[in-house]
Short mmCIF file of C-alpha atoms in Angstrom, two decimals:
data_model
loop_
_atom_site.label_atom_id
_atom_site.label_comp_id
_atom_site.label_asym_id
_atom_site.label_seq_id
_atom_site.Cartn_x
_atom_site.Cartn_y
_atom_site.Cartn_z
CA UNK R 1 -0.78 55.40 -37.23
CA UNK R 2 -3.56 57.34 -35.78
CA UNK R 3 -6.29 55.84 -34.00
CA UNK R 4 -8.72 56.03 -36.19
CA UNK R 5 -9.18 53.54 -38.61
CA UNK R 6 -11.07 55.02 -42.11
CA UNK R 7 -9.47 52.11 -44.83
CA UNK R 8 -8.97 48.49 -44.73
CA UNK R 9 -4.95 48.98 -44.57
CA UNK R 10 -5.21 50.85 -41.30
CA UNK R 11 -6.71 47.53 -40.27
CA UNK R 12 -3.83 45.87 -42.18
CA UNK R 13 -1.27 47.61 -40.39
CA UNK R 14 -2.63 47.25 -37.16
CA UNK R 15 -2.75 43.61 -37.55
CA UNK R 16 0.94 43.91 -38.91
CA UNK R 17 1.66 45.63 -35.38
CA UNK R 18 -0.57 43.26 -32.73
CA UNK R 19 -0.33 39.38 -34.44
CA UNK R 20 2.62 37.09 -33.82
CA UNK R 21 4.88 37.01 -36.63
CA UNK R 22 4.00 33.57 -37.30
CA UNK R 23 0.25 34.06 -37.29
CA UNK R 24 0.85 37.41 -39.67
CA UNK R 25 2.98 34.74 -41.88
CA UNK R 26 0.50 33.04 -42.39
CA UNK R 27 -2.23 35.35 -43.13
CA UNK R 28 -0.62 37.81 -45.10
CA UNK R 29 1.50 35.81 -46.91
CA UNK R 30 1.83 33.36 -50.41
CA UNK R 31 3.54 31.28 -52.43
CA UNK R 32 7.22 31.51 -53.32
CA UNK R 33 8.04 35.02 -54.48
CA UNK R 34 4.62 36.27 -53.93
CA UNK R 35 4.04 37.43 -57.52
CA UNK R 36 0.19 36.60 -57.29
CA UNK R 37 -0.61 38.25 -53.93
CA UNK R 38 1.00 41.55 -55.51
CA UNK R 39 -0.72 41.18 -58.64
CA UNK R 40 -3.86 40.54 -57.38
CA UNK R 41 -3.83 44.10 -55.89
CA UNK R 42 -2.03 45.76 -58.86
CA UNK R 43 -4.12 44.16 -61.40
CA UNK R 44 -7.02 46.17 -59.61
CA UNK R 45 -5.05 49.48 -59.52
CA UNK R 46 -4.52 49.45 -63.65
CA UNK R 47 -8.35 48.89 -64.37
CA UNK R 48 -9.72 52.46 -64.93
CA UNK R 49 -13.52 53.25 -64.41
CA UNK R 50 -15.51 55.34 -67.12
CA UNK R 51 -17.73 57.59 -64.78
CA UNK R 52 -21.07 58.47 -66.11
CA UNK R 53 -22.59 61.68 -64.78
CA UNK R 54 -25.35 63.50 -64.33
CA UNK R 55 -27.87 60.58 -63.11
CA UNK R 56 -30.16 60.07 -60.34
CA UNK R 57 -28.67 58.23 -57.34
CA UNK R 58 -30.24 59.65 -54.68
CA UNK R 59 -31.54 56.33 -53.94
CA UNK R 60 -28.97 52.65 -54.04
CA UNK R 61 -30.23 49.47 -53.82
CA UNK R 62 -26.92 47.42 -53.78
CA UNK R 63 -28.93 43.99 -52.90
CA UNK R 64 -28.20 40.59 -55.07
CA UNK R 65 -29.01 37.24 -55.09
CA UNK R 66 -26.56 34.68 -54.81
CA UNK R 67 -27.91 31.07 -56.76
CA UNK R 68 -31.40 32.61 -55.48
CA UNK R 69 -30.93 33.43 -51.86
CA UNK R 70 -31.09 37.35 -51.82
CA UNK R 71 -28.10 39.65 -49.73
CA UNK R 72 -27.76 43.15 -48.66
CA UNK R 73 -25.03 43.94 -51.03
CA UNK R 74 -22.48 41.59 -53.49
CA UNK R 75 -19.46 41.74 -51.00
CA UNK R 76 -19.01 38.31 -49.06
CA UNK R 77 -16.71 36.60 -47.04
CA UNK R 78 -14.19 34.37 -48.41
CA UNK R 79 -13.01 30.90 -46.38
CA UNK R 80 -10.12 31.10 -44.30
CA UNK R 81 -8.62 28.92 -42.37
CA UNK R 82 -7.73 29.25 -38.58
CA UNK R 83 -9.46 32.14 -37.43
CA UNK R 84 -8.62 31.65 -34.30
CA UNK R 85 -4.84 32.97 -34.42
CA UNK R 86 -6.67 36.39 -34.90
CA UNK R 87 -9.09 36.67 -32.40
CA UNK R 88 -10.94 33.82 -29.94
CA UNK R 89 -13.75 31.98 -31.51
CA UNK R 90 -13.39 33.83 -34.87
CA UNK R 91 -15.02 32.14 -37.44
CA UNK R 92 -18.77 33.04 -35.14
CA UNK R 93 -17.59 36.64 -35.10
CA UNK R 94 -17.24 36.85 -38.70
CA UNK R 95 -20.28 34.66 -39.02
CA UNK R 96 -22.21 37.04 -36.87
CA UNK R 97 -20.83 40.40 -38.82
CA UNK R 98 -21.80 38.94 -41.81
CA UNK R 99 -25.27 37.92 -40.76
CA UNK R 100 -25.54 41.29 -38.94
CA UNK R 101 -24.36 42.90 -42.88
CA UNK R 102 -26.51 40.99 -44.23
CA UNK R 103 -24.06 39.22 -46.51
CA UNK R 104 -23.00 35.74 -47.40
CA UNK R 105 -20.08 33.68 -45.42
CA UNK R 106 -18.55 30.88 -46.83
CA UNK R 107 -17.07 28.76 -44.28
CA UNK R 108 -13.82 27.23 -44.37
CA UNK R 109 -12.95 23.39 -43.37
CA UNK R 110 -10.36 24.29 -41.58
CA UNK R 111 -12.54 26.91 -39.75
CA UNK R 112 -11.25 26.64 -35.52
CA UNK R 113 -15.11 26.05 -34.83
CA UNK R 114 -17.44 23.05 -36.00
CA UNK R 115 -19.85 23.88 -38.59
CA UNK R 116 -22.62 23.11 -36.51
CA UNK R 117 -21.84 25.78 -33.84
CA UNK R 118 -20.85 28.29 -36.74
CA UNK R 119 -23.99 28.26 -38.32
CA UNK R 120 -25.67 28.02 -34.79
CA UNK R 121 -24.29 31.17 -33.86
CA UNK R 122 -25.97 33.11 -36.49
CA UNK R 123 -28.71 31.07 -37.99
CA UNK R 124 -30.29 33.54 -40.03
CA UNK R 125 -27.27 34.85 -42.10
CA UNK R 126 -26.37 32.97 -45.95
CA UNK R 127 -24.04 30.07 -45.49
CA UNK R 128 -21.88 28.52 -47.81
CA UNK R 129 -19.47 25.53 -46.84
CA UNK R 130 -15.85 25.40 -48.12
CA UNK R 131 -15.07 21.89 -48.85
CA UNK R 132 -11.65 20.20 -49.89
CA UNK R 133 -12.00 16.23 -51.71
CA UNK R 134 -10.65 13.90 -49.12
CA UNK R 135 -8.86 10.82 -50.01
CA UNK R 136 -11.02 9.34 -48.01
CA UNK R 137 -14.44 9.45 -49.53
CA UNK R 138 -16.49 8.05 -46.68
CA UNK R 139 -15.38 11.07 -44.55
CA UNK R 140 -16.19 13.49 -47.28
CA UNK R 141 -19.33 12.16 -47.70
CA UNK R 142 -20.24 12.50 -43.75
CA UNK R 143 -18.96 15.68 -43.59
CA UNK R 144 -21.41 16.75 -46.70
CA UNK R 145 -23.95 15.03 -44.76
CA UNK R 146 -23.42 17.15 -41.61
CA UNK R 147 -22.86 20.76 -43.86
CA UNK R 148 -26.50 19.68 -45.19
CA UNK R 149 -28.07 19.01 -41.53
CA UNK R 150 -26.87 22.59 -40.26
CA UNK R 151 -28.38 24.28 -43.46
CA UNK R 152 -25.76 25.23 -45.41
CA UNK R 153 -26.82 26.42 -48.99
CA UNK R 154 -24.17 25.73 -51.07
CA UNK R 155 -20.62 23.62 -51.33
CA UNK R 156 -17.86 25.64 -52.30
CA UNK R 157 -15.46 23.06 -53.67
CA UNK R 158 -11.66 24.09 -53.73
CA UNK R 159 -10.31 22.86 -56.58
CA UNK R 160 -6.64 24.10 -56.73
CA UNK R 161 -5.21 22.74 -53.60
CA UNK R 162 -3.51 18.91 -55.12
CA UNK R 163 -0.39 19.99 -53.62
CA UNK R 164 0.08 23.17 -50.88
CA UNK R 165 1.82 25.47 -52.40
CA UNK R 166 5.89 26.16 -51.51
CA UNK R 167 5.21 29.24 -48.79
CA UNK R 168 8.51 30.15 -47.86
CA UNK R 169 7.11 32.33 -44.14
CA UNK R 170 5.64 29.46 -42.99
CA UNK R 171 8.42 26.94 -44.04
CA UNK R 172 10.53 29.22 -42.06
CA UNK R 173 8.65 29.70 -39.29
CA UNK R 174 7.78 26.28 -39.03
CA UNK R 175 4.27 26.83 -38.97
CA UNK R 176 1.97 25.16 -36.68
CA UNK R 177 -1.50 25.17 -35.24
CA UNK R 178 -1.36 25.90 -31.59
CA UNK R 179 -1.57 23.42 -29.33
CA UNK R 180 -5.42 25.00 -27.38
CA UNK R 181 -6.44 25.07 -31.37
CA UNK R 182 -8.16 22.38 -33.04
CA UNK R 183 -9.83 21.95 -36.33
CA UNK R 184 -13.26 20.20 -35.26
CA UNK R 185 -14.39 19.47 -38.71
CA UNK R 186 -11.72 16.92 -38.80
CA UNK R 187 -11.99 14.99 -36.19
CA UNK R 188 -13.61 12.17 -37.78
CA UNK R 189 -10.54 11.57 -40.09
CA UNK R 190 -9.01 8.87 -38.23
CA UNK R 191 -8.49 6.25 -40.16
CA UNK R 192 -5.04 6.67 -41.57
CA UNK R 193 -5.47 7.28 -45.11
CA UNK R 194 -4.67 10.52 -45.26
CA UNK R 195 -1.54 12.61 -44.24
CA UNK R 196 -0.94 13.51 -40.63
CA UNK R 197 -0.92 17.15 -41.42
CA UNK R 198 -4.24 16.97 -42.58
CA UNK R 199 -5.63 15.16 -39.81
CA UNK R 200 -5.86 18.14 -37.07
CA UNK R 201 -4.56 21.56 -39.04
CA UNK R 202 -1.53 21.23 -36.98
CA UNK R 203 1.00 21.76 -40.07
CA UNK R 204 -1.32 23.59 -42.67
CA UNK R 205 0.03 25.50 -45.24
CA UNK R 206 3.26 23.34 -44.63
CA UNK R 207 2.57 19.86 -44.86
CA UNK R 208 0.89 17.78 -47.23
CA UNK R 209 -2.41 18.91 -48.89
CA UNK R 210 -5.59 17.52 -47.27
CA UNK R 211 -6.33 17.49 -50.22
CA UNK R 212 -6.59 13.76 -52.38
CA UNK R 213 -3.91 14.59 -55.54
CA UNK R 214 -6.39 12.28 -57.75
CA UNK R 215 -8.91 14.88 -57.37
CA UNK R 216 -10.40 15.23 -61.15
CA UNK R 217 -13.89 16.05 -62.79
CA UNK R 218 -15.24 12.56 -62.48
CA UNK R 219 -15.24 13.30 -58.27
CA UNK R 220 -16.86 16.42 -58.88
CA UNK R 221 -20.15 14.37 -61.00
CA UNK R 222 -19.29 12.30 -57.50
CA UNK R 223 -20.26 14.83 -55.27
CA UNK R 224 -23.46 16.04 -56.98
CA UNK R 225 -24.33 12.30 -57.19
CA UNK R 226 -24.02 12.63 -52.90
CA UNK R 227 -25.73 15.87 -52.42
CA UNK R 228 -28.57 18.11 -53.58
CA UNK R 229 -26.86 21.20 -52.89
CA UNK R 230 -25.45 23.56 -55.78
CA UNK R 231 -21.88 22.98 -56.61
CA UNK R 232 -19.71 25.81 -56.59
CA UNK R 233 -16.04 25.83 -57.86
CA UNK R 234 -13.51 27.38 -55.98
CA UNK R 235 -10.24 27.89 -58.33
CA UNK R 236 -11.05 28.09 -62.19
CA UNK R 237 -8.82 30.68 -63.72
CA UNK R 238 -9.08 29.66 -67.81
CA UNK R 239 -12.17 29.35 -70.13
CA UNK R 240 -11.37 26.35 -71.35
CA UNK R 241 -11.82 24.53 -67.53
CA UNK R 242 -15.00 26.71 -67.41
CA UNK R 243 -16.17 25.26 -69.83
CA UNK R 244 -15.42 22.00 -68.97
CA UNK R 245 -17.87 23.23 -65.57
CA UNK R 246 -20.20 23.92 -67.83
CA UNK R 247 -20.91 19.83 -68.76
CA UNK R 248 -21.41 19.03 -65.25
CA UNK R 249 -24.72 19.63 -64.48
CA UNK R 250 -24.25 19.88 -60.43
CA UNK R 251 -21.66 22.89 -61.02
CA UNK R 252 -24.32 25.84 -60.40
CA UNK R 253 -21.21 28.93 -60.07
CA UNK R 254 -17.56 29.69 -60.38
CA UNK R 255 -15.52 31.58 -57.78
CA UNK R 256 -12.66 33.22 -59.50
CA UNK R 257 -10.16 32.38 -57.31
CA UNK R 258 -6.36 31.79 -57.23
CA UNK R 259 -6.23 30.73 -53.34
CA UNK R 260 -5.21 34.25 -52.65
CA UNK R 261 -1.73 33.76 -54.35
CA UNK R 262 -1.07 31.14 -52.04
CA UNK R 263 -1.07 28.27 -54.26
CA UNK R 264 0.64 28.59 -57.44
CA UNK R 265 2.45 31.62 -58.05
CA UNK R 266 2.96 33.47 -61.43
CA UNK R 267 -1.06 32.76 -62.40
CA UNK R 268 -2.99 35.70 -63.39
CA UNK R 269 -4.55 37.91 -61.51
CA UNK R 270 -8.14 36.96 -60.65
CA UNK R 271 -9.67 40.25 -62.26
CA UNK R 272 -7.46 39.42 -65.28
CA UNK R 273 -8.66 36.05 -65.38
CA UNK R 274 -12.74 37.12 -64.68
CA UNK R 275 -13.43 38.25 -68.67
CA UNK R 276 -12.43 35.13 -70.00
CA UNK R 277 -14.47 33.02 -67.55
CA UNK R 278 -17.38 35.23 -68.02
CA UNK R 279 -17.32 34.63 -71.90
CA UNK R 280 -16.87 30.79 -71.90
CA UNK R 281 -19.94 30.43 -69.36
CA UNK R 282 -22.19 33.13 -70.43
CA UNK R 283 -25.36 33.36 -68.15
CA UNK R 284 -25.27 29.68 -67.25
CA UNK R 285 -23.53 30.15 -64.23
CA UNK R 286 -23.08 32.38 -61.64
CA UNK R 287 -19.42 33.91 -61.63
CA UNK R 288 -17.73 35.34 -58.56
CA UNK R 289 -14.48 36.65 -57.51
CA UNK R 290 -11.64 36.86 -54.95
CA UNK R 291 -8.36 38.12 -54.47
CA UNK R 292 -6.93 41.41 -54.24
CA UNK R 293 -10.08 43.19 -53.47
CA UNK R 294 -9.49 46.33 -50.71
CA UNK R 295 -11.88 49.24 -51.52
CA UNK R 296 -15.28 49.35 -52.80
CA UNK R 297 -13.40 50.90 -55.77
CA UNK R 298 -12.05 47.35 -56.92
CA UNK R 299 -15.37 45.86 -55.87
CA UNK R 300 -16.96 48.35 -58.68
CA UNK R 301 -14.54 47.38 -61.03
CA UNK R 302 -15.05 43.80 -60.27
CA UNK R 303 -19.08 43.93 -60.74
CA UNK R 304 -18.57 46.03 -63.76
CA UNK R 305 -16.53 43.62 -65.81
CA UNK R 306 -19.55 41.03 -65.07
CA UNK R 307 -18.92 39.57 -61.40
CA UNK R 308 -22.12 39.08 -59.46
CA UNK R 309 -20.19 39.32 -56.48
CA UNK R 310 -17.16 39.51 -55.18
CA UNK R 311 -15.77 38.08 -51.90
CA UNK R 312 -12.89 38.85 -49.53
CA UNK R 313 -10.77 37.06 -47.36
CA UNK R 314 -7.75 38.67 -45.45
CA UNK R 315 -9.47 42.23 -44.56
CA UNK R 316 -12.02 40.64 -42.81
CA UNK R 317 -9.31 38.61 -40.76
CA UNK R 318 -8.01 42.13 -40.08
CA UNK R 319 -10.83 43.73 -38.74
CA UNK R 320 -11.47 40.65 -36.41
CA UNK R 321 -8.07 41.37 -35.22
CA UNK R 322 -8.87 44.58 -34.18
CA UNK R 323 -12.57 43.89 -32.71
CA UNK R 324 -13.38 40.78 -32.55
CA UNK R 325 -16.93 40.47 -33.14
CA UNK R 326 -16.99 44.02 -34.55
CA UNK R 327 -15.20 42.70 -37.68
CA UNK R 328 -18.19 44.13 -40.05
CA UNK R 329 -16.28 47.33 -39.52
CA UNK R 330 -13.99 46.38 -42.33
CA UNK R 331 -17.02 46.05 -44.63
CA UNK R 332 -17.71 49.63 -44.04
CA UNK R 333 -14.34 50.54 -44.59
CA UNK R 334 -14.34 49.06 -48.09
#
């Protein structure tokens, strides 16, 4: 390749080329046969736009709000995991690019940096918090309790996470975190009720889910019992468990999501999926999507069919491979 980079697969490739093949595993990669993460993507590429012509654009406003709180433009960041295999300290780089974008970050649990120095990095940007039920609900509840102190807006509750999904890469490259790589959110979990794996991020993706497999709708009126921040719902991918959102009155959104085909694979594509959702909640929530978005050209598409925004994951984990703090660059490559 050249070395200039104009689209978010030069950034793709070059992480391809300059990641370990472990770490690139475990990005790039899904579930079983990877169905999903290819459908995500082709799902995208069979939508076709109906231009309209001949109208005055000379000037764009492509600002949103998001449950109120106003952003440059409806492209966010999705959680991932483990930043840190792409670039040092890489959750504050992408938390800086997106404040510096003026877009919305949602922060993962398993992020390589506390929460705390995360949001302290880049105060003034829109943060969300990524959160996964715990077993333990004492620990879930302090670790609410600390996303609220750092003024995070919203929890963004993953919801399709019981079990990890079967990922062959990292089952054969016996996936680990390394051992200068921590995962200081959960450091408090010490009290042996949930599975080793989920204690430090060491075997993510490959062990068992830090996630409690009891996890139903009655933890979910739980959490909004705990907290005054809006509910979001990381996962939903019918209308009929939209609609089951819709008669829990702490559930303020929906994120389309399907864990980036990393979960269950054979679902639908999350674009496929977004109509459906959209009809069963109407305007009473907010509806977002992930997955499979790689130009501004499936963003469009995306926003047309009804998203208010959509949010990506792995191209900005490219672009902070490449630069580091200067991951924004992938936004502008969108």
């Amino acid at each position: 390749m050249s070395g200039r980079m104009v689209c978010v697969q030069d950034f793709e490739e070059f992480s391809r080329n300059h990641l370990s093949k472990a770490s690139w595993d475990f990005f790039s990669g899904g579930a079983e046969e990877c169905q999903t993460v290819l459908e995500n993507g082709n799902a995208f590429k069979r939508l076709r736009l109906r231009p309209r012509f001949l109208r005055d654009v000379s000037r764009r406003d492509l600002s949103t709000t998001l449950l109120g709180a106003k952003v440059k433009f409806p492209i966010g960041v999705s959680p991932v995991g483990l930043q840190d295999l792409a670039w040092p300290q890489g959750d504050i780089c992408i938390a800086k690019a997106a404040a510096e974008m003026g877009t919305c970050m949602v922060v993962s649990t398993f992020a390589n940096s506390s929460l705390e120095d995360i949001m302290a990095a880049s105060s003034d940007g829109l943060k969300w918090f990524q959160i996964y039920f715990m077993p333990n609900k004492n620990f879930t509840q302090r670790l609410i309790q600390r996303v609220e102190r750092a003024g995070y807006k919203a929890l963004v509750v993953t919801i399709d996470l019981p079990i990890v999904g079967k990922r062959y890469s990292d089952i054969r490259n016996n996936f680990q975190l390394p051992p200068h790589l921590t995962v200081p959110n959960l450091t408090e979990l010490k009290d042996g009720s949930e599975q080793d794996s989920a204690k430090d991020g060491r075997n993510y993706g490959v062990g068992g889910s830090p996630q409690d497999p009891a996890f139903s709708w009655k933890d979910i009126d739980w959490l909004s019992s705990i907290t005054s921040l809006p509910i979001i719902l990381k996962g939903i991918l019918t209308a009929e468990d939209a609609g089951i959102a819709l008669e829990h009155p702490g559930v303020k959104g929906i994120l389309v999501s399907n864990h980036g085909g990393r979960q269950l694979d054979g679902v639908p594509a999350t674009v496929e999926a977004l109509p459906e959702i959209l009809h069963a909640v109407g305007d009473k929530l907010e509806v977002y999507l992930d997955g499979g978005v790689r130009t501004g050209t499936d963003a469009l598409k995306a926003l047309a069919l009804g998203a208010r925004a959509v949010f990506v994951g792995r191209p900005v984990t490219w672009g902070l491979t490449f630069r580091g703090v200067a991951a924004w660059v992938t936004f502008q490559r969108l």
